[in-house]
């Protein structure tokens, strides 16, 4: 009997041309691909593709909506269990961002056969299952293919009440803006691939990217919370711009108020940025207003793709401090008030 073929260990990130949400198509390319592709009208489809929202929402009856999403990407780290946890947490986030509670998931798996050992793939799946267990949901099935690069993610189904649906189009003039997680994941992942990320920063990145955005389902029950979206591959500027466009307002973001992962600014200033940061800026930079003396490395922080990032929340300014306190007490210590919405036409301004 032939002995089993041994596959040598390999860095997962070395098998992928990009990693995490930095693999997303550039916003401008995505807009071009989806142009004219609006679905036929269905009265029960409350949220579709029209505003680039986080998930689709279908109203079943007067009390129940189905929230459905899918998200997958290539490795952002080399540890297979961490990769599985991050990818699953990121996918589940879309349901929370719509105000839903997840009920089950289906796995999406593409692996380059012969390049990755079976035990590595098993560890990826175990990591995804661990994230789903933390969210209180099963992985009820899925699909796998032989692929040239490793891919993992989930299709996630959730539910919510119709009145609890929260969109990226709900911001109102005068609203305060809250961000629930620190920024800089793309910078950290780029540093990781260069093998210059410190152990402490790696631990910080894993803690952030595996933190479920479950607070979104709680916030959606509050009528003072008007709009929610999660900040992922298009960066804080790009996802802020989607909220501004969809809501018909301008967003003013305070540079001094934005929360950063502890080493993100130093790494960016030293030149560690992602290709996706450049693509993001090329896609939407003309629709944003930045300080004239803003150095390029700070601009890259604003367009930095976030894998499993936080929620951007638009809420009644009079209740913002109370809502922020609730978010922090629920386990999001990096949460900050980062700006406000004003009357406008769909732009984002960054003020020093």
Short mmCIF file of C-alpha atoms in Angstrom, two decimals:
data_model
loop_
_atom_site.label_atom_id
_atom_site.label_comp_id
_atom_site.label_asym_id
_atom_site.label_seq_id
_atom_site.Cartn_x
_atom_site.Cartn_y
_atom_site.Cartn_z
CA UNK A 1 0.00 0.00 0.00
CA UNK A 2 1.37 3.41 -0.95
CA UNK A 3 2.20 5.81 1.88
CA UNK A 4 0.11 9.00 1.98
CA UNK A 5 1.60 11.95 0.17
CA UNK A 6 3.07 14.48 2.61
CA UNK A 7 2.39 18.11 1.85
CA UNK A 8 4.99 20.46 3.35
CA UNK A 9 3.75 23.37 5.46
CA UNK A 10 3.26 26.61 3.58
CA UNK A 11 2.31 30.17 4.51
CA UNK A 12 -1.34 30.55 3.61
CA UNK A 13 -0.84 34.18 2.64
CA UNK A 14 1.87 33.16 0.14
CA UNK A 15 -0.79 31.29 -1.88
CA UNK A 16 -3.02 34.34 -2.32
CA UNK A 17 -2.51 37.45 -4.44
CA UNK A 18 -4.34 39.48 -1.77
CA UNK A 19 -5.93 38.92 1.58
CA UNK A 20 -9.13 39.56 3.49
CA UNK A 21 -11.42 42.37 2.40
CA UNK A 22 -8.51 43.92 0.52
CA UNK A 23 -9.42 41.43 -2.23
CA UNK A 24 -12.68 43.24 -2.94
CA UNK A 25 -13.18 44.71 -6.38
CA UNK A 26 -12.54 48.45 -6.36
CA UNK A 27 -15.73 50.47 -5.72
CA UNK A 28 -15.68 52.05 -9.19
CA UNK A 29 -15.31 48.65 -10.89
CA UNK A 30 -18.14 47.20 -8.82
CA UNK A 31 -20.41 50.13 -9.69
CA UNK A 32 -19.70 49.64 -13.38
CA UNK A 33 -20.42 45.90 -13.21
CA UNK A 34 -23.71 46.41 -11.38
CA UNK A 35 -24.90 49.35 -13.50
CA UNK A 36 -28.27 48.59 -15.04
CA UNK A 37 -28.49 45.26 -13.20
CA UNK A 38 -31.29 46.21 -10.81
CA UNK A 39 -33.60 43.33 -9.98
CA UNK A 40 -37.25 43.42 -11.12
CA UNK A 41 -39.47 45.01 -8.48
CA UNK A 42 -40.63 42.70 -5.70
CA UNK A 43 -42.74 44.27 -2.96
CA UNK A 44 -41.26 41.95 -0.33
CA UNK A 45 -37.62 42.74 -1.23
CA UNK A 46 -36.96 45.55 1.23
CA UNK A 47 -33.22 45.75 0.52
CA UNK A 48 -31.48 44.61 -2.66
CA UNK A 49 -28.47 45.84 -4.64
CA UNK A 50 -29.58 49.42 -5.12
CA UNK A 51 -27.38 51.09 -2.46
CA UNK A 52 -24.58 48.58 -1.91
CA UNK A 53 -26.00 47.66 1.49
CA UNK A 54 -24.59 44.88 3.64
CA UNK A 55 -27.20 42.18 3.03
CA UNK A 56 -30.48 41.48 1.24
CA UNK A 57 -33.70 41.70 3.24
CA UNK A 58 -36.95 39.91 2.32
CA UNK A 59 -40.13 40.52 4.30
CA UNK A 60 -41.92 37.23 4.98
CA UNK A 61 -44.88 38.65 6.90
CA UNK A 62 -45.75 41.62 9.09
CA UNK A 63 -43.48 40.39 11.88
CA UNK A 64 -40.54 38.72 10.14
CA UNK A 65 -37.82 39.55 7.65
CA UNK A 66 -35.15 37.22 6.28
CA UNK A 67 -31.65 38.74 6.08
CA UNK A 68 -29.29 36.98 3.65
CA UNK A 69 -25.65 37.59 2.78
CA UNK A 70 -22.49 35.91 1.55
CA UNK A 71 -18.87 36.87 2.10
CA UNK A 72 -15.60 35.06 1.45
CA UNK A 73 -11.98 35.90 0.79
CA UNK A 74 -8.38 34.73 0.68
CA UNK A 75 -6.13 34.41 3.76
CA UNK A 76 -5.21 37.52 5.68
CA UNK A 77 -3.09 35.50 8.16
CA UNK A 78 -1.18 32.21 8.04
CA UNK A 79 -2.72 30.46 11.04
CA UNK A 80 -5.58 28.42 9.50
CA UNK A 81 -7.77 28.50 12.60
CA UNK A 82 -7.41 32.29 12.86
CA UNK A 83 -8.19 32.63 9.15
CA UNK A 84 -11.37 30.61 9.56
CA UNK A 85 -12.48 32.63 12.57
CA UNK A 86 -11.84 35.96 10.84
CA UNK A 87 -13.61 35.00 7.60
CA UNK A 88 -16.66 33.67 9.45
CA UNK A 89 -16.86 36.67 11.79
CA UNK A 90 -16.66 39.00 8.80
CA UNK A 91 -19.48 37.22 6.98
CA UNK A 92 -21.79 37.14 10.00
CA UNK A 93 -21.23 40.89 10.46
CA UNK A 94 -23.38 41.72 7.43
CA UNK A 95 -26.46 40.33 9.17
CA UNK A 96 -25.76 42.30 12.34
CA UNK A 97 -25.19 45.46 10.28
CA UNK A 98 -28.74 45.18 8.92
CA UNK A 99 -30.18 44.83 12.41
CA UNK A 100 -30.66 41.06 12.12
CA UNK A 101 -29.77 38.09 14.26
CA UNK A 102 -28.07 35.19 12.43
CA UNK A 103 -29.77 31.79 12.53
CA UNK A 104 -27.54 29.56 10.36
CA UNK A 105 -24.66 29.56 7.90
CA UNK A 106 -23.40 27.62 4.88
CA UNK A 107 -19.66 27.24 4.28
CA UNK A 108 -17.96 28.38 1.07
CA UNK A 109 -14.60 26.65 0.52
CA UNK A 110 -12.10 26.76 -2.32
CA UNK A 111 -8.70 25.11 -1.80
CA UNK A 112 -5.70 24.45 -4.09
CA UNK A 113 -5.52 20.66 -3.89
CA UNK A 114 -2.00 19.34 -3.45
CA UNK A 115 -0.70 22.61 -2.00
CA UNK A 116 -2.45 22.64 1.38
CA UNK A 117 -2.49 19.69 3.76
CA UNK A 118 -5.91 18.28 4.76
CA UNK A 119 -5.28 19.09 8.42
CA UNK A 120 -4.77 22.75 7.48
CA UNK A 121 -8.11 22.84 5.67
CA UNK A 122 -9.73 21.13 8.64
CA UNK A 123 -8.33 23.81 10.93
CA UNK A 124 -9.79 26.56 8.70
CA UNK A 125 -13.19 24.91 8.93
CA UNK A 126 -12.81 24.48 12.69
CA UNK A 127 -12.03 28.20 13.02
CA UNK A 128 -15.15 29.11 11.08
CA UNK A 129 -17.21 26.76 13.21
CA UNK A 130 -15.80 28.37 16.37
CA UNK A 131 -16.95 31.82 15.21
CA UNK A 132 -20.41 30.46 14.39
CA UNK A 133 -20.61 28.78 17.79
CA UNK A 134 -19.81 32.13 19.40
CA UNK A 135 -22.68 33.64 17.39
CA UNK A 136 -24.97 30.79 18.46
CA UNK A 137 -25.55 29.38 14.97
CA UNK A 138 -24.74 26.13 13.14
CA UNK A 139 -22.89 25.64 9.88
CA UNK A 140 -25.67 23.63 8.25
CA UNK A 141 -23.99 22.79 4.95
CA UNK A 142 -21.93 24.36 2.21
CA UNK A 143 -19.99 23.82 -0.99
CA UNK A 144 -16.33 23.25 -1.86
CA UNK A 145 -14.24 23.41 -5.03
CA UNK A 146 -10.65 22.94 -6.14
CA UNK A 147 -9.38 26.51 -6.60
CA UNK A 148 -6.00 28.06 -7.50
CA UNK A 149 -5.99 30.13 -4.29
CA UNK A 150 -7.38 29.34 -0.84
CA UNK A 151 -10.84 30.83 -0.27
CA UNK A 152 -13.13 30.54 2.73
CA UNK A 153 -16.29 32.27 3.89
CA UNK A 154 -19.95 31.84 4.64
CA UNK A 155 -23.42 32.43 3.35
CA UNK A 156 -25.40 33.57 6.39
CA UNK A 157 -29.14 33.70 6.99
CA UNK A 158 -30.68 35.83 9.74
CA UNK A 159 -34.01 37.27 10.81
CA UNK A 160 -35.33 40.53 12.19
CA UNK A 161 -38.55 42.46 12.61
CA UNK A 162 -39.38 44.85 9.73
CA UNK A 163 -39.14 47.86 12.04
CA UNK A 164 -35.64 46.81 13.10
CA UNK A 165 -34.09 46.79 9.61
CA UNK A 166 -31.25 49.30 9.55
CA UNK A 167 -29.77 50.40 6.24
CA UNK A 168 -26.77 52.42 5.11
CA UNK A 169 -29.31 54.97 3.82
CA UNK A 170 -30.78 56.00 7.17
CA UNK A 171 -28.48 58.82 8.30
CA UNK A 172 -30.26 62.14 8.94
CA UNK A 173 -28.90 65.70 9.07
CA UNK A 174 -27.70 66.35 12.61
CA UNK A 175 -27.01 62.70 13.42
CA UNK A 176 -23.89 61.77 15.33
CA UNK A 177 -21.61 59.09 13.90
CA UNK A 178 -20.18 56.28 16.01
CA UNK A 179 -17.55 53.73 14.93
CA UNK A 180 -17.33 50.55 17.03
CA UNK A 181 -13.83 49.20 16.20
CA UNK A 182 -10.36 50.57 15.58
CA UNK A 183 -9.08 51.14 12.03
CA UNK A 184 -5.89 49.84 10.44
CA UNK A 185 -6.48 46.15 9.75
CA UNK A 186 -5.29 46.46 6.16
CA UNK A 187 -2.07 48.13 7.32
CA UNK A 188 -1.56 45.34 9.85
CA UNK A 189 -2.17 42.61 7.27
CA UNK A 190 0.34 44.24 4.89
CA UNK A 191 2.89 44.38 7.70
CA UNK A 192 2.17 40.74 8.52
CA UNK A 193 2.91 39.66 4.96
CA UNK A 194 6.19 41.59 5.15
CA UNK A 195 6.93 39.82 8.47
CA UNK A 196 7.32 43.15 10.31
CA UNK A 197 4.17 43.04 12.45
CA UNK A 198 4.88 42.71 16.16
CA UNK A 199 3.38 39.88 18.21
CA UNK A 200 1.37 42.39 20.23
CA UNK A 201 -0.05 43.97 17.08
CA UNK A 202 -0.92 40.54 15.66
CA UNK A 203 -2.82 39.70 18.84
CA UNK A 204 -4.59 43.07 18.62
CA UNK A 205 -5.56 42.38 15.01
CA UNK A 206 -6.95 38.92 15.83
CA UNK A 207 -8.91 40.28 18.79
CA UNK A 208 -10.50 42.97 16.60
CA UNK A 209 -11.24 40.85 13.53
CA UNK A 210 -12.80 38.00 15.54
CA UNK A 211 -14.99 40.28 17.65
CA UNK A 212 -18.58 39.72 16.52
CA UNK A 213 -20.56 42.84 15.61
CA UNK A 214 -23.55 41.49 17.55
CA UNK A 215 -24.16 44.93 19.05
CA UNK A 216 -25.77 45.82 15.70
CA UNK A 217 -28.82 43.67 16.47
CA UNK A 218 -29.22 45.45 19.81
CA UNK A 219 -28.79 48.94 18.38
CA UNK A 220 -31.34 48.28 15.65
CA UNK A 221 -34.09 47.97 18.26
CA UNK A 222 -33.41 51.58 19.32
CA UNK A 223 -35.46 54.12 17.32
CA UNK A 224 -32.75 56.72 17.97
CA UNK A 225 -30.38 54.65 15.79
CA UNK A 226 -31.17 55.61 12.20
CA UNK A 227 -28.56 53.90 10.02
CA UNK A 228 -25.87 51.23 10.29
CA UNK A 229 -23.24 49.78 7.95
CA UNK A 230 -20.09 47.78 8.55
CA UNK A 231 -16.72 49.18 7.54
CA UNK A 232 -14.84 46.63 5.46
CA UNK A 233 -12.97 46.60 2.15
CA UNK A 234 -13.66 50.17 1.02
CA UNK A 235 -12.28 51.73 4.22
CA UNK A 236 -13.89 54.33 6.47
CA UNK A 237 -14.02 56.86 3.60
CA UNK A 238 -15.62 54.45 1.14
CA UNK A 239 -18.28 53.06 3.44
CA UNK A 240 -18.92 56.53 4.83
CA UNK A 241 -19.44 57.69 1.26
CA UNK A 242 -21.97 54.90 0.65
CA UNK A 243 -23.90 56.08 3.71
CA UNK A 244 -23.70 59.71 2.61
CA UNK A 245 -24.87 58.98 -0.94
CA UNK A 246 -27.67 56.66 0.11
CA UNK A 247 -28.92 59.00 2.82
CA UNK A 248 -28.64 62.20 0.78
CA UNK A 249 -26.44 63.85 3.41
CA UNK A 250 -22.81 64.84 3.85
CA UNK A 251 -20.68 63.21 6.53
CA UNK A 252 -18.08 65.19 8.47
CA UNK A 253 -15.42 62.94 10.00
CA UNK A 254 -13.00 64.21 12.65
CA UNK A 255 -9.47 62.97 11.95
CA UNK A 256 -8.54 63.43 15.60
CA UNK A 257 -11.51 61.33 16.76
CA UNK A 258 -10.93 58.29 14.55
CA UNK A 259 -9.78 55.23 16.55
CA UNK A 260 -6.66 53.47 15.25
CA UNK A 261 -5.13 50.14 16.07
CA UNK A 262 -2.10 50.93 18.21
CA UNK A 263 0.65 50.58 15.57
CA UNK A 264 -1.34 51.52 12.44
CA UNK A 265 -0.20 55.14 12.19
CA UNK A 266 3.48 54.32 12.67
CA UNK A 267 3.36 51.53 10.09
CA UNK A 268 1.55 53.71 7.56
CA UNK A 269 3.98 56.59 8.04
CA UNK A 270 6.84 54.13 7.42
CA UNK A 271 5.29 53.15 4.08
CA UNK A 272 3.31 50.01 4.86
CA UNK A 273 0.07 50.30 2.88
CA UNK A 274 -2.05 47.99 0.71
CA UNK A 275 -2.70 48.06 -3.01
CA UNK A 276 -6.41 48.17 -2.21
CA UNK A 277 -5.90 51.50 -0.44
CA UNK A 278 -4.68 53.01 -3.72
CA UNK A 279 -7.56 51.45 -5.68
CA UNK A 280 -10.08 52.76 -3.17
CA UNK A 281 -8.76 56.30 -3.45
CA UNK A 282 -8.76 56.16 -7.26
CA UNK A 283 -12.40 55.03 -7.14
CA UNK A 284 -13.92 57.63 -4.84
CA UNK A 285 -11.33 60.23 -3.88
CA UNK A 286 -12.98 62.90 -6.05
CA UNK A 287 -16.12 62.69 -3.89
CA UNK A 288 -14.30 63.42 -0.65
CA UNK A 289 -12.80 66.55 0.86
CA UNK A 290 -9.58 66.19 2.86
CA UNK A 291 -7.37 68.79 4.57
CA UNK A 292 -5.06 70.31 1.98
CA UNK A 293 -1.97 69.56 4.06
CA UNK A 294 -2.91 65.94 4.83
CA UNK A 295 0.14 63.71 4.19
CA UNK A 296 -0.33 60.78 1.80
CA UNK A 297 0.21 58.19 4.53
CA UNK A 298 -2.73 59.55 6.51
CA UNK A 299 -4.88 59.44 3.40
CA UNK A 300 -3.94 55.77 3.02
CA UNK A 301 -5.22 55.15 6.56
CA UNK A 302 -8.59 56.61 5.56
CA UNK A 303 -8.87 54.32 2.53
CA UNK A 304 -7.35 51.30 4.28
CA UNK A 305 -9.46 48.16 3.67
CA UNK A 306 -10.82 46.73 6.90
CA UNK A 307 -11.29 42.99 7.21
CA UNK A 308 -14.07 42.26 9.72
CA UNK A 309 -14.17 45.92 10.70
CA UNK A 310 -16.55 47.75 12.98
CA UNK A 311 -20.00 49.23 12.53
CA UNK A 312 -20.57 52.83 11.43
CA UNK A 313 -23.68 54.00 13.27
CA UNK A 314 -25.75 57.14 12.61
CA UNK A 315 -27.88 58.12 15.59
CA UNK A 316 -29.72 61.00 17.25
CA UNK A 317 -27.01 63.37 18.48
CA UNK A 318 -28.84 63.97 21.76
CA UNK A 319 -28.64 60.26 22.57
CA UNK A 320 -25.19 59.61 21.12
CA UNK A 321 -23.24 59.60 24.39
CA UNK A 322 -25.71 57.18 25.95
CA UNK A 323 -25.57 54.91 22.88
CA UNK A 324 -21.76 55.06 22.82
CA UNK A 325 -21.64 54.06 26.49
CA UNK A 326 -23.85 51.06 25.72
CA UNK A 327 -21.59 50.01 22.86
CA UNK A 328 -18.45 50.22 24.99
CA UNK A 329 -20.01 48.36 27.90
CA UNK A 330 -21.04 45.59 25.46
CA UNK A 331 -17.36 44.88 24.76
CA UNK A 332 -16.19 47.41 22.16
CA UNK A 333 -13.58 49.51 23.98
CA UNK A 334 -12.31 51.22 20.81
CA UNK A 335 -15.74 52.69 19.99
CA UNK A 336 -15.71 56.46 19.42
CA UNK A 337 -17.89 59.32 18.23
CA UNK A 338 -16.17 60.22 14.98
CA UNK A 339 -18.31 62.92 13.38
CA UNK A 340 -21.78 63.96 12.28
CA UNK A 341 -24.13 64.17 9.31
CA UNK A 342 -25.22 67.46 7.74
CA UNK A 343 -27.49 68.62 4.93
CA UNK A 344 -25.70 67.82 1.70
CA UNK A 345 -25.47 65.88 -1.53
CA UNK A 346 -23.52 62.74 -0.63
CA UNK A 347 -19.93 63.74 0.12
CA UNK A 348 -17.54 62.96 2.94
CA UNK A 349 -15.40 65.65 4.52
CA UNK A 350 -12.49 64.96 6.85
CA UNK A 351 -11.52 67.75 9.22
CA UNK A 352 -8.34 67.89 11.27
#
